[in-house]
Short mmCIF file of C-alpha atoms in Angstrom, two decimals:
data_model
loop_
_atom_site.label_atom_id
_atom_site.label_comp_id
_atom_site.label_asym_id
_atom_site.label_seq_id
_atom_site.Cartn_x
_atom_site.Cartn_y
_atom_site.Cartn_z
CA UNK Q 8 21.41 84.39 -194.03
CA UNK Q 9 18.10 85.65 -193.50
CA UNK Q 10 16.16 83.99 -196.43
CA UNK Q 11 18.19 80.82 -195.25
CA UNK Q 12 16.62 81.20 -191.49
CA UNK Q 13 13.47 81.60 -193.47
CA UNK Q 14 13.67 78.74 -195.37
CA UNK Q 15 14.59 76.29 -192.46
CA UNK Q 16 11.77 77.94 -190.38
CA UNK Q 17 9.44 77.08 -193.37
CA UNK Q 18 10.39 73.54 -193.53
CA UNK Q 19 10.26 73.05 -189.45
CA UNK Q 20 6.73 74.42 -189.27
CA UNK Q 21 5.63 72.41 -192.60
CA UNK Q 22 7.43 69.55 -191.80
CA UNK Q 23 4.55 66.88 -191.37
CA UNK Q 24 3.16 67.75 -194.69
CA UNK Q 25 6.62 68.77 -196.63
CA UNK Q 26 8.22 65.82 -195.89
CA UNK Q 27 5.85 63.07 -196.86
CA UNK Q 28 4.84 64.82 -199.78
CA UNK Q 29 8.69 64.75 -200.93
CA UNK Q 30 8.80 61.06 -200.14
CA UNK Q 31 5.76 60.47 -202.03
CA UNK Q 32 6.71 61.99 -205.14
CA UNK Q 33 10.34 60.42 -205.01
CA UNK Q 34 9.19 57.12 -204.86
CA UNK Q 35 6.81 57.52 -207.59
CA UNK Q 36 9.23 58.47 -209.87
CA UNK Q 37 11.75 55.80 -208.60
CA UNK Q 38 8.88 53.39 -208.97
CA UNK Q 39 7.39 54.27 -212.24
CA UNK Q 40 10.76 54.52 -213.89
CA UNK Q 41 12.19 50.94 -212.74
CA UNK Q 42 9.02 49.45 -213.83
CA UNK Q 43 8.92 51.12 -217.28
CA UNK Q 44 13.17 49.93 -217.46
CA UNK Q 45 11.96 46.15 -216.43
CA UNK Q 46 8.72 46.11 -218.72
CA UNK Q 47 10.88 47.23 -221.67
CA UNK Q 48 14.16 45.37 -220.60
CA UNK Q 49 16.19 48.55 -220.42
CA UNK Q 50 19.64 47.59 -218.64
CA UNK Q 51 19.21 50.93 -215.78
CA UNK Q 52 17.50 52.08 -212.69
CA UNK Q 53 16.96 54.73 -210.25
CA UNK Q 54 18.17 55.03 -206.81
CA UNK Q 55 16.19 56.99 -204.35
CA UNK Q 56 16.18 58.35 -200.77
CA UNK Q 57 13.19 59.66 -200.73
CA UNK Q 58 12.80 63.11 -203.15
CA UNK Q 59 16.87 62.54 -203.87
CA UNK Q 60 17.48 60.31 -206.98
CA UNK Q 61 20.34 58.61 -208.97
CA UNK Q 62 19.94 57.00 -211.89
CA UNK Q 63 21.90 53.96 -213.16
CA UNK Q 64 22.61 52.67 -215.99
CA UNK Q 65 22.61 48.84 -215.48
CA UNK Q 66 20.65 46.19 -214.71
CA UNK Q 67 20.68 43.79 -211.42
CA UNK Q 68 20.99 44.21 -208.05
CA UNK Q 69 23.04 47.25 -206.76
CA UNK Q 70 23.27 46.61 -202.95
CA UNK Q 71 26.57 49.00 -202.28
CA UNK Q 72 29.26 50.60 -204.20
CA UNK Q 73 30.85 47.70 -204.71
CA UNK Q 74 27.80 46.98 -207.33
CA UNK Q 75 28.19 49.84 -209.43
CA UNK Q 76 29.63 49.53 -213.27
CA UNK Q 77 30.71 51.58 -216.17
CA UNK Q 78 29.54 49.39 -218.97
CA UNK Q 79 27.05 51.83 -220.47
CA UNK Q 80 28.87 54.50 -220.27
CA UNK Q 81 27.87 55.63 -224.27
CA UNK Q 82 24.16 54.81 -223.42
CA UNK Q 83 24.43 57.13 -220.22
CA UNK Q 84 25.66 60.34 -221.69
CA UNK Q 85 23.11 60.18 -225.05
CA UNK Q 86 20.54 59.30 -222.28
CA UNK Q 87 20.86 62.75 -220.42
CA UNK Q 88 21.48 64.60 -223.92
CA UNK Q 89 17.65 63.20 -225.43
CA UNK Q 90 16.87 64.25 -221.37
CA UNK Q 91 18.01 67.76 -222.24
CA UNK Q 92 16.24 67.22 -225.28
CA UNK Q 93 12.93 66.71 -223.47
CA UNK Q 94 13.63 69.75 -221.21
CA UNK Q 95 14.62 67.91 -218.07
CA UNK Q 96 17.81 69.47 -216.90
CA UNK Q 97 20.12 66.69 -214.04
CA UNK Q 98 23.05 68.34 -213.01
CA UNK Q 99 26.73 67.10 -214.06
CA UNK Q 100 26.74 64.28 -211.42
CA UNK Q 101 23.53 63.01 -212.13
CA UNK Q 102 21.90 63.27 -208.80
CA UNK Q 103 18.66 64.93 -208.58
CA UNK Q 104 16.02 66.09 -206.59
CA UNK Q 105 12.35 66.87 -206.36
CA UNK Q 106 11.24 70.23 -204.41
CA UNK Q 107 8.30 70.92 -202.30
CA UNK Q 108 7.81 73.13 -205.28
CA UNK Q 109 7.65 70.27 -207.83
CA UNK Q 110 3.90 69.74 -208.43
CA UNK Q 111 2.55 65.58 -208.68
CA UNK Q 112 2.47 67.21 -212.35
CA UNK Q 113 5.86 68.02 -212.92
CA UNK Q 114 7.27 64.72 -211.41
CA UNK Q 115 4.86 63.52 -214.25
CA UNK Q 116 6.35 65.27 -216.90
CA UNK Q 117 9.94 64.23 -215.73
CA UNK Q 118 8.91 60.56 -215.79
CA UNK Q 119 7.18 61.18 -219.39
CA UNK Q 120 10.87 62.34 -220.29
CA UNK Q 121 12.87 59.84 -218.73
CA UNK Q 122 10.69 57.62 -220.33
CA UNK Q 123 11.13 58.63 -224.31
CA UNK Q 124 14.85 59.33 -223.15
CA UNK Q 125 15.49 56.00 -222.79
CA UNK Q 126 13.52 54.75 -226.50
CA UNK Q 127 15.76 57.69 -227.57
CA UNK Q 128 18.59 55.85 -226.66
CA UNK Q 129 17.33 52.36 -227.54
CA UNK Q 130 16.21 53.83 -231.38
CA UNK Q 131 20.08 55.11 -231.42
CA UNK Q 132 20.92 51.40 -230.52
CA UNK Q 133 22.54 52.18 -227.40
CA UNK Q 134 20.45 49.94 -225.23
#
C-alpha cells in the first residue's frame, strides 16, 4: 500500500511533465510505426491512447470494434515471436505501454524492433 501511495503521490506532483512526456513518446511510436507499415505496404497498425498501444494487424480504417479482423492471424503470432526475437517483450494480449521510465531511447529501440519484426515476417512470406 505504501509504495502504491508513493507512486500516485509521484505522478500527482510530476504530473505536468509525466504526462506529456508519456504522450509524446506514445505517439511517436504510433506515428513512426504506421508510417514505416504504409511506406512498405505492410497490411497493420498501431492504436494508441497516448503511452498505451495496440497493434493491428490489418490495413484500412479501424474506427470501432466493429472494424477489427482476424485475417492475419499467422502473420500476427510470427510477428511477436521475431519481436521476442529482437528483445521486445508485449504481453499475451498485445497491449502495451511506455513508462515514465522508458527513455526517448528505448521507445527508439522498440520501434527499430517492430520495424525488422515486420521484414521478419514479410522474408517468412507472411505479409
Amino acid at each position: 500500500m505504501a509504495a502504491g501511495t508513493a507512486a500516485i503521490n509521484h505522478l500527482k506532483e510530476h504530473a505536468s511533465d509525466i504526462y506529456p512526456y508519456l504522450m509524446e513518446q506514445g505517439n511517436r511510436f504510433a506515428d513512426a510505426i504506421n508510417t514505416f507499415c504504409r511506406e512498405h505496404q505492410i497490411p497493420a497498425q498501431v492504436l494508441n491512447a497516448g503511452s498505451m498501444f495496440h497493434m493491428r494487424f490489418q490495413g484500412g480504417e479501424i474506427d470501432s470494434s466493429r472494424d477489427l479482423t482476424t485475417d492475419n492471424g499467422a502473420a500476427e503470432r510470427e510477428f511477436y515471436l521475431h519481436l521476442l526475437g529482437h528483445g521486445v517483450i508485449v504481453p499475451g494480449i498485445h497491449l502495451a505501454f511506455f513508462s515514465a521510465a522508458h527513455t526517448p531511447e528505448d521507445v527508439d529501440t522498440v520501434i527499430e524492433a517492430f520495424k525488422q519484426s515486420f521484414l521478419d515476417v514479410r522474408a517468412d512470406g507472411l505479409i
